[in-house]
Amino acid sequence: MLAYIIRRVINSIITLLVVTAVTFAIFFMVPKLTGSDPALLYIGKNSDPASVQGIRIKLGLNDPIPVQYGKFLKGLVAGRDYVNGNDITHCPAPCLGYSFKTDQEVTPLLVGDLSVTLSLAVGAAILWVLMGVAIGVLSALRRGSFADRGAMTVALAGVSLPVYFTGLLASAIFIRWLGWLPESNYVPLTQNPGDWFVSLILPWVTLAFLFAATYARLTRANMLETLGEDYIRTARAKGLRERSVIGKHALRSGLTPIVTIFGLDLGALLGGAILTENVFNLRGLGYQALTAIRGNDLPVILGVTLIAAFFIVAANFVVDLVYGVIDPRVRLA
Amino acid sequence: MSENLLEATGVEKHFPITKGLFKRQIGAVRAVDGIDLSIRTGETLGLVGESGSGKSTAGRLFTRILEPTAGTITFEGEDISHKSVTQMRPLRRDVQMIFQDPYSSLNPRHTVGAIISAPLQIQNIPTPNGVKKAVQDLLALVGLNPEHYNRYPHEFSGGQRQRIGIARALALRPKLIIADEPVSALDVSIQAQVVNLMEDLQREFNLTYLFIAHDLSVVRHISDRVAVMYLGKIVEVADRDDLYKNPRHPYTVALMSAVPVPDPVRRDRAQRERVLLTGDVPSPINPPSGCRFRTRCWKAQEICATEEPPLITRLDDPESHLTACHFPVVNDETVAGRRPAATPA
Amino acid sequence: MSIGTPASRPFLEVKDLTIRFETDDGIVQAVTESSFTLEKGKTLGIVGESGSGKSVTSLGILGLHRTRSNAKVSGEIWLEDQELVTATDEDVRKLRGGKMSMIFQDPLSAMHPYFTVGSQIVEAYRVHHPGVNKKVARERAIDMLARVGIPQPERRFNDYAHQFSGGMRQRAMIAMALVNDPALLIADEPTTALDVTVQAQILDLIRDLQEEFGSAVIMITHDLGVVAELADDVLVMYGGKIIEKGPAVDLFQAPEHPYTWGLLGSMPRLDREVRDRLNPVKGSPPSLINLPSGCSFHPRCPFAERNGDRCFTEIPLLGGPRHPVACHLPEDDRPRIFQQEVRPNL
């Protein structure tokens, strides 16, 4: 098991390195090849050549690409100094550089955004897992019933409707029409937990609806498959109560694939829920990503991409570990 | 007729086992561990053994689906041991395979016509009356309705699917067909139909069969010669009647006595005469030293642990044949391992 | 003698058991009016090919179709003085794994991959012995593993099914089925997935355990050899119906149904000289949704033409002077036909 963990850790680190290399290449080489100069993006097109040259030196844009990449990696791990003669700016680790647009340090900027995304994703995840799994299990147990068909029809709608439709519809109904929820902007948890909760109810429900639909369908399919397994028949043949047959034997294997999907979905969401954040005006990573892309703000785009990649890789790692715990065939293989 | 179509000499197949961080190779599954075997033109050679004996791996080596780790395989005198996929292509016409599971060995999304004609098209075989006619002829040959050309595998029963598999194998008019447990997934009555079909086709097209199976009764029925495998080795080879009447290797004796006799009147005698092997087949990763069967053999002595018995014919026994045993069983021998005598754990 | 329970009632009596499944394609007539009895200490073999209804019969006795909402069961199943078809789900559940238990064909898929073999046996024990603590149950499980011949049972207790060899896995499955000393053991193709030397070990084990526990055993198999080894009585099933039943010796020595003849003709046998050709039943088994009219075997029967159109229109009933056979061939001709026309080709 230890060798398995170590191997997974090394795999994850290598994957992250490859991702940084590729994203770095895309964001810093592509503009160069297409003729746009990162230095100009930073300082503005109408600056005098001397200051542009200064910026080039300070950002290290004159170095060969591999050296630039090396410095970037060093910044991530140990922090780095941007030097142009006497003009020294220290960027502490993990350093993602400075925004071209606002001149702010990227790392703290994104950390702030991350807390918004984290609030949104984790809350929605709890909601959709509970709803999706419960509906899926009940549907599987009452296969073919009216409730099953109803739930699956709603689930199909949930999978097919985009967030900007359900989100806007929900806002219109619950805020403008019924007036059950106040029209509020995001309030940080540390500032006022009650307002934080209220401000996130609609985004949570909207996002969870989309995922819960997928999870209900997936859980139902998995449970139906598991219920047809020979070992479920054995469990019944032993005289176990239906409660233990379902609750212990069927759920254990029926939900295993859900763990995988859940890890990956949550990992992907932590990199920013672009649509939901924009629909509800939440200034999270997804929102930041869109703004940065519009403004050609390379360091921010790079930062968001790396955070997203980090969460996906980390989620993969956790999923593999959990799988090893759940399934002895993986652990003991 | 005694010319050898396929010859295997010292053939080995080891699958590496890796462990740890750097996937170091720590051992190997010695699935096939040095076998000499020849298949004669026109015969049916039965290859029997239990799971883990390496009989399926051997079949895959002979068709060169797998590449041997050591040893040579020749087909019609030509060394095919290490030929590449491209180099093997012309030979694929001559050697075909029939698989055990007629459910998973046919692509469910292709029509029967497409499945059977695929080998013709891959090999660019001219079909004077069109591909469709060629396929319909093959379907009729294996006892299926030629009109069912456009149906999908799921529309056929298990026995019919196995017939489709046979038609596909026959399409290229091969010389050698390697059949890996072709009837073991089928119902008894269907099994017999397929066995009869294979015998008819053999007569009509002068086919040579390697018939791999665990069922000793079916193998006896269809084979001219039989080879018995245990843990990656061939322990006994002989003409069918020789082997079944005068088995020489203790494992063959045990194997044959384990087959239930479909006669309740003789039930008690059968049980009394049964050699009940204890324990499991040892792991092919660490096979026992010397003779591999010694850990379960009632005749084992010291030499069996130190010296591997060669596959030879003993001169002191007039009814002998190729047997890899230091102390082969002789006719009318009272077998000590029979029930209820306990074997040491 | 108590009122209402005649002393002559057999240990297990199945009367007119009929099981239907309603599917989108039509009604599957899985088992039709099956009747048979079984006494303690005896073994009943049920033989048939896939789709003959042999497995469904056994699942019906255990009431395992009850969770399938599309199953319709009628008839009577008497286990001593308890009727099971009309019993409540809870009553049947309490018998399952207790007084009657089952071993299945493929022990790898029949055991849960995520729980240790030991814990699955403990679970089977504790559900029928509420209040027994874990330690006692664990000792019982280890004891059972030892009794079915698993070496180092304390260590193997903590292993998972995939860590066992095929034979050891089937032994563990048997240990689980026997942990509550069942009076009725149903074995559904228990050796089909096993090698022949391991099969011999397992059959031997079942025989020994039956002697030790005195249970009644139902052995379901397609292998006539296995039946001949173990069974006292045999049922031959075809298309969901029993077409011949009787003592094993009679069925193998003097079978009377053409399907039974066909089964015997399909089998190559080690105890006979090699035949030039096998004599299989032609065609394939019928669809249980569209059973052929009259005798459902008539499309495959070489003798169907001899009885005018009776075989095509009229369902034959089980009966006969020697042992029950469901066939329209004249009772007195059947032994002659077997001896003169069939036996020489076996």
Short mmCIF file of N, CA and C in Angstrom, two decimals, chain B residues 242-343:
data_model
loop_
_atom_site.label_atom_id
_atom_site.label_comp_id
_atom_site.label_asym_id
_atom_site.label_seq_id
_atom_site.Cartn_x
_atom_site.Cartn_y
_atom_site.Cartn_z
N ASP B 242 -3.94 -45.34 -26.28
CA ASP B 242 -2.84 -45.64 -25.37
C ASP B 242 -2.98 -44.85 -24.08
N LEU B 243 -3.23 -43.57 -24.25
CA LEU B 243 -3.25 -42.70 -23.09
C LEU B 243 -4.42 -43.04 -22.17
N TYR B 244 -5.59 -43.25 -22.75
CA TYR B 244 -6.74 -43.46 -21.89
C TYR B 244 -6.78 -44.88 -21.32
N LYS B 245 -6.20 -45.85 -22.05
CA LYS B 245 -6.20 -47.21 -21.52
C LYS B 245 -5.05 -47.44 -20.57
N ASN B 246 -3.87 -46.88 -20.92
CA ASN B 246 -2.69 -47.11 -20.10
C ASN B 246 -2.04 -45.80 -19.69
N PRO B 247 -2.72 -45.00 -18.92
CA PRO B 247 -2.09 -43.74 -18.50
C PRO B 247 -0.85 -44.07 -17.66
N ARG B 248 0.22 -43.31 -17.87
CA ARG B 248 1.46 -43.61 -17.19
C ARG B 248 1.81 -42.57 -16.13
N HIS B 249 1.45 -41.34 -16.38
CA HIS B 249 1.80 -40.31 -15.41
C HIS B 249 0.76 -40.28 -14.29
N PRO B 250 1.21 -40.22 -13.04
CA PRO B 250 0.24 -40.22 -11.93
C PRO B 250 -0.79 -39.10 -12.05
N TYR B 251 -0.38 -37.96 -12.62
CA TYR B 251 -1.35 -36.86 -12.75
C TYR B 251 -2.46 -37.25 -13.73
N THR B 252 -2.07 -37.88 -14.84
CA THR B 252 -3.08 -38.31 -15.81
C THR B 252 -4.04 -39.30 -15.16
N VAL B 253 -3.49 -40.20 -14.37
CA VAL B 253 -4.31 -41.19 -13.68
C VAL B 253 -5.33 -40.48 -12.78
N ALA B 254 -4.83 -39.51 -12.01
CA ALA B 254 -5.70 -38.78 -11.08
C ALA B 254 -6.77 -38.02 -11.84
N LEU B 255 -6.36 -37.38 -12.91
CA LEU B 255 -7.27 -36.57 -13.71
C LEU B 255 -8.40 -37.45 -14.25
N MET B 256 -8.04 -38.59 -14.80
CA MET B 256 -9.06 -39.44 -15.40
C MET B 256 -9.99 -40.03 -14.36
N SER B 257 -9.42 -40.36 -13.22
CA SER B 257 -10.27 -40.98 -12.20
C SER B 257 -11.21 -39.97 -11.57
N ALA B 258 -10.91 -38.67 -11.75
CA ALA B 258 -11.75 -37.64 -11.14
C ALA B 258 -13.02 -37.39 -11.95
N VAL B 259 -13.03 -37.82 -13.20
CA VAL B 259 -14.20 -37.56 -14.04
C VAL B 259 -15.38 -38.39 -13.52
N PRO B 260 -16.50 -37.74 -13.23
CA PRO B 260 -17.63 -38.49 -12.70
C PRO B 260 -18.17 -39.45 -13.76
N VAL B 261 -18.49 -40.65 -13.35
CA VAL B 261 -19.01 -41.66 -14.27
C VAL B 261 -20.53 -41.55 -14.31
N PRO B 262 -21.11 -41.38 -15.48
CA PRO B 262 -22.57 -41.23 -15.54
C PRO B 262 -23.28 -42.57 -15.42
N ASP B 263 -23.01 -43.27 -14.36
CA ASP B 263 -23.63 -44.57 -14.15
C ASP B 263 -23.74 -44.82 -12.65
N PRO B 264 -24.93 -44.60 -12.11
CA PRO B 264 -25.08 -44.69 -10.65
C PRO B 264 -24.78 -46.08 -10.10
N VAL B 265 -24.89 -47.10 -10.95
CA VAL B 265 -24.63 -48.45 -10.47
C VAL B 265 -23.15 -48.60 -10.12
N ARG B 266 -22.30 -47.90 -10.91
CA ARG B 266 -20.88 -48.04 -10.68
C ARG B 266 -20.32 -46.94 -9.79
N ARG B 267 -21.22 -46.19 -9.20
CA ARG B 267 -20.83 -45.04 -8.39
C ARG B 267 -19.84 -45.41 -7.29
N ASP B 268 -20.17 -46.49 -6.54
CA ASP B 268 -19.31 -46.83 -5.40
C ASP B 268 -17.92 -47.25 -5.86
N ARG B 269 -17.91 -48.05 -6.97
CA ARG B 269 -16.61 -48.48 -7.46
C ARG B 269 -15.80 -47.27 -7.92
N ALA B 270 -16.46 -46.38 -8.65
CA ALA B 270 -15.77 -45.20 -9.16
C ALA B 270 -15.17 -44.40 -8.02
N GLN B 271 -15.95 -44.30 -6.93
CA GLN B 271 -15.45 -43.50 -5.80
C GLN B 271 -14.29 -44.19 -5.10
N ARG B 272 -14.38 -45.51 -5.04
CA ARG B 272 -13.31 -46.25 -4.39
C ARG B 272 -12.01 -46.12 -5.20
N GLU B 273 -12.16 -46.14 -6.52
CA GLU B 273 -10.97 -46.14 -7.36
C GLU B 273 -10.44 -44.74 -7.62
N ARG B 274 -11.12 -43.76 -7.09
CA ARG B 274 -10.73 -42.40 -7.39
C ARG B 274 -9.46 -42.02 -6.65
N VAL B 275 -8.54 -41.36 -7.38
CA VAL B 275 -7.38 -40.78 -6.72
C VAL B 275 -7.77 -39.36 -6.37
N LEU B 276 -7.90 -39.11 -5.08
CA LEU B 276 -8.32 -37.78 -4.68
C LEU B 276 -7.09 -36.93 -4.42
N LEU B 277 -6.81 -36.01 -5.32
CA LEU B 277 -5.65 -35.14 -5.10
C LEU B 277 -5.99 -34.16 -4.00
N THR B 278 -5.02 -33.88 -3.15
CA THR B 278 -5.29 -32.89 -2.11
C THR B 278 -4.68 -31.57 -2.52
N GLY B 279 -5.18 -30.52 -1.91
CA GLY B 279 -4.59 -29.20 -2.10
C GLY B 279 -4.83 -28.64 -3.49
N ASP B 280 -4.14 -27.54 -3.76
CA ASP B 280 -4.31 -26.83 -5.01
C ASP B 280 -3.09 -27.00 -5.89
N VAL B 281 -3.27 -26.62 -7.14
CA VAL B 281 -2.13 -26.56 -8.04
C VAL B 281 -1.18 -25.48 -7.52
N PRO B 282 0.14 -25.79 -7.39
CA PRO B 282 1.05 -24.76 -6.89
C PRO B 282 1.12 -23.57 -7.85
N SER B 283 1.69 -22.47 -7.35
CA SER B 283 1.77 -21.27 -8.15
C SER B 283 2.80 -21.41 -9.27
N PRO B 284 2.43 -20.97 -10.48
CA PRO B 284 3.40 -21.03 -11.58
C PRO B 284 4.49 -19.98 -11.44
N ILE B 285 4.44 -19.18 -10.37
CA ILE B 285 5.52 -18.21 -10.13
C ILE B 285 6.69 -18.91 -9.48
N ASN B 286 6.38 -19.77 -8.51
CA ASN B 286 7.41 -20.55 -7.84
C ASN B 286 7.08 -22.03 -7.95
N PRO B 287 7.23 -22.60 -9.13
CA PRO B 287 6.85 -24.01 -9.24
C PRO B 287 7.79 -24.88 -8.42
N PRO B 288 7.31 -26.03 -7.97
CA PRO B 288 8.17 -26.92 -7.17
C PRO B 288 9.41 -27.34 -7.97
N SER B 289 10.49 -27.60 -7.25
CA SER B 289 11.71 -28.05 -7.92
C SER B 289 11.49 -29.46 -8.45
N GLY B 290 12.37 -29.86 -9.37
CA GLY B 290 12.28 -31.22 -9.90
C GLY B 290 10.99 -31.43 -10.65
N CYS B 291 10.27 -32.48 -10.28
CA CYS B 291 8.98 -32.76 -10.92
C CYS B 291 7.93 -31.85 -10.29
N ARG B 292 7.17 -31.17 -11.14
CA ARG B 292 6.22 -30.19 -10.60
C ARG B 292 5.02 -30.81 -9.93
N PHE B 293 4.79 -32.07 -10.22
CA PHE B 293 3.61 -32.71 -9.65
C PHE B 293 3.93 -33.35 -8.30
N ARG B 294 5.18 -33.35 -7.92
CA ARG B 294 5.58 -34.13 -6.75
C ARG B 294 4.87 -33.71 -5.47
N THR B 295 4.49 -32.43 -5.36
CA THR B 295 3.87 -31.98 -4.10
C THR B 295 2.50 -32.61 -3.89
N ARG B 296 1.89 -33.13 -4.96
CA ARG B 296 0.57 -33.74 -4.81
C ARG B 296 0.59 -35.21 -5.20
N CYS B 297 1.78 -35.75 -5.41
CA CYS B 297 1.88 -37.10 -5.96
C CYS B 297 2.11 -38.11 -4.85
N TRP B 298 1.40 -39.23 -4.93
CA TRP B 298 1.54 -40.26 -3.90
C TRP B 298 2.75 -41.13 -4.13
N LYS B 299 3.40 -41.00 -5.31
CA LYS B 299 4.55 -41.84 -5.58
C LYS B 299 5.86 -41.08 -5.42
N ALA B 300 5.79 -39.84 -5.02
CA ALA B 300 6.98 -39.00 -5.02
C ALA B 300 8.04 -39.53 -4.06
N GLN B 301 9.29 -39.49 -4.53
CA GLN B 301 10.44 -39.83 -3.69
C GLN B 301 11.46 -38.72 -3.78
N GLU B 302 12.60 -38.94 -3.14
CA GLU B 302 13.59 -37.87 -3.07
C GLU B 302 14.01 -37.32 -4.44
N ILE B 303 14.24 -38.24 -5.36
CA ILE B 303 14.75 -37.82 -6.67
C ILE B 303 13.78 -36.86 -7.36
N CYS B 304 12.48 -37.00 -7.05
CA CYS B 304 11.48 -36.16 -7.70
C CYS B 304 11.67 -34.69 -7.36
N ALA B 305 12.25 -34.40 -6.18
CA ALA B 305 12.44 -33.02 -5.79
C ALA B 305 13.72 -32.44 -6.38
N THR B 306 14.64 -33.31 -6.74
CA THR B 306 15.94 -32.80 -7.17
C THR B 306 16.10 -32.83 -8.68
N GLU B 307 15.47 -33.79 -9.32
CA GLU B 307 15.74 -33.97 -10.74
C GLU B 307 14.44 -33.88 -11.52
N GLU B 308 14.46 -33.05 -12.55
CA GLU B 308 13.25 -32.94 -13.34
C GLU B 308 13.17 -34.12 -14.30
N PRO B 309 12.07 -34.85 -14.29
CA PRO B 309 11.98 -36.03 -15.17
C PRO B 309 11.81 -35.60 -16.63
N PRO B 310 12.60 -36.17 -17.54
CA PRO B 310 12.45 -35.83 -18.96
C PRO B 310 11.22 -36.51 -19.56
N LEU B 311 10.73 -35.95 -20.65
CA LEU B 311 9.58 -36.53 -21.34
C LEU B 311 10.10 -37.60 -22.29
N ILE B 312 10.06 -38.86 -21.82
CA ILE B 312 10.68 -39.94 -22.61
C ILE B 312 9.77 -41.17 -22.65
N THR B 313 10.09 -42.08 -23.55
CA THR B 313 9.42 -43.38 -23.60
C THR B 313 10.32 -44.38 -22.89
N ARG B 314 9.78 -45.12 -21.93
CA ARG B 314 10.60 -46.08 -21.19
C ARG B 314 10.68 -47.39 -21.94
N LEU B 315 11.89 -47.92 -22.04
CA LEU B 315 12.09 -49.13 -22.83
C LEU B 315 11.66 -50.37 -22.08
N ASP B 316 11.64 -50.27 -20.73
CA ASP B 316 11.32 -51.47 -19.95
C ASP B 316 9.81 -51.73 -19.88
N ASP B 317 9.01 -50.89 -20.49
CA ASP B 317 7.56 -51.04 -20.41
C ASP B 317 7.02 -51.09 -21.85
N PRO B 318 6.53 -52.24 -22.29
CA PRO B 318 6.12 -52.38 -23.69
C PRO B 318 4.96 -51.46 -24.07
N GLU B 319 4.12 -51.08 -23.11
CA GLU B 319 2.99 -50.23 -23.45
C GLU B 319 3.26 -48.77 -23.12
N SER B 320 4.51 -48.43 -23.04
CA SER B 320 4.85 -47.08 -22.62
C SER B 320 4.75 -46.08 -23.77
N HIS B 321 4.74 -44.82 -23.40
CA HIS B 321 4.76 -43.73 -24.37
C HIS B 321 5.38 -42.54 -23.67
N LEU B 322 5.51 -41.42 -24.35
CA LEU B 322 6.20 -40.25 -23.78
C LEU B 322 5.58 -39.83 -22.45
N THR B 323 6.38 -39.94 -21.40
CA THR B 323 5.89 -39.61 -20.06
C THR B 323 7.01 -38.92 -19.30
N ALA B 324 6.68 -37.85 -18.59
CA ALA B 324 7.71 -37.17 -17.80
C ALA B 324 7.52 -37.56 -16.34
N CYS B 325 8.03 -38.73 -15.98
CA CYS B 325 7.85 -39.20 -14.60
C CYS B 325 8.97 -40.15 -14.22
N HIS B 326 9.46 -40.02 -12.99
CA HIS B 326 10.49 -40.94 -12.51
C HIS B 326 9.92 -42.31 -12.17
N PHE B 327 8.66 -42.33 -11.75
CA PHE B 327 8.05 -43.60 -11.33
C PHE B 327 6.69 -43.78 -11.98
N PRO B 328 6.67 -43.98 -13.30
CA PRO B 328 5.38 -44.05 -13.97
C PRO B 328 4.52 -45.19 -13.45
N VAL B 329 3.23 -44.99 -13.56
CA VAL B 329 2.26 -45.99 -13.13
C VAL B 329 2.29 -47.15 -14.13
N VAL B 330 2.19 -48.37 -13.65
CA VAL B 330 2.10 -49.49 -14.58
C VAL B 330 0.70 -50.08 -14.54
N ASN B 331 0.40 -50.91 -15.52
CA ASN B 331 -0.94 -51.50 -15.58
C ASN B 331 -1.29 -52.24 -14.29
N ASP B 332 -2.54 -52.15 -13.91
CA ASP B 332 -3.07 -52.87 -12.74
C ASP B 332 -2.35 -52.55 -11.45
N GLU B 333 -1.73 -51.42 -11.40
CA GLU B 333 -1.05 -51.03 -10.17
C GLU B 333 -2.10 -50.62 -9.14
N THR B 334 -1.89 -51.04 -7.90
CA THR B 334 -2.78 -50.55 -6.85
C THR B 334 -2.28 -49.15 -6.50
N VAL B 335 -3.16 -48.22 -6.67
CA VAL B 335 -2.73 -46.84 -6.47
C VAL B 335 -2.93 -46.45 -5.01
N ALA B 336 -1.82 -46.06 -4.42
CA ALA B 336 -1.84 -45.83 -2.98
C ALA B 336 -2.64 -44.59 -2.58
N GLY B 337 -2.77 -43.66 -3.49
CA GLY B 337 -3.41 -42.39 -3.12
C GLY B 337 -4.93 -42.46 -3.14
N ARG B 338 -5.48 -43.63 -3.37
CA ARG B 338 -6.94 -43.70 -3.50
C ARG B 338 -7.63 -43.52 -2.17
N ARG B 339 -8.84 -43.14 -2.27
CA ARG B 339 -9.69 -42.90 -1.13
C ARG B 339 -9.76 -44.13 -0.25
N PRO B 340 -9.81 -44.14 1.04
CA PRO B 340 -9.78 -42.91 1.81
C PRO B 340 -8.39 -42.59 2.34
N ALA B 341 -7.35 -43.29 1.82
CA ALA B 341 -6.02 -43.05 2.35
C ALA B 341 -5.67 -41.57 2.36
N ALA B 342 -5.22 -41.10 3.48
CA ALA B 342 -4.92 -39.68 3.60
C ALA B 342 -3.52 -39.41 3.07
N THR B 343 -3.36 -38.27 2.44
CA THR B 343 -2.03 -37.88 1.97
C THR B 343 -1.45 -36.87 2.95
#
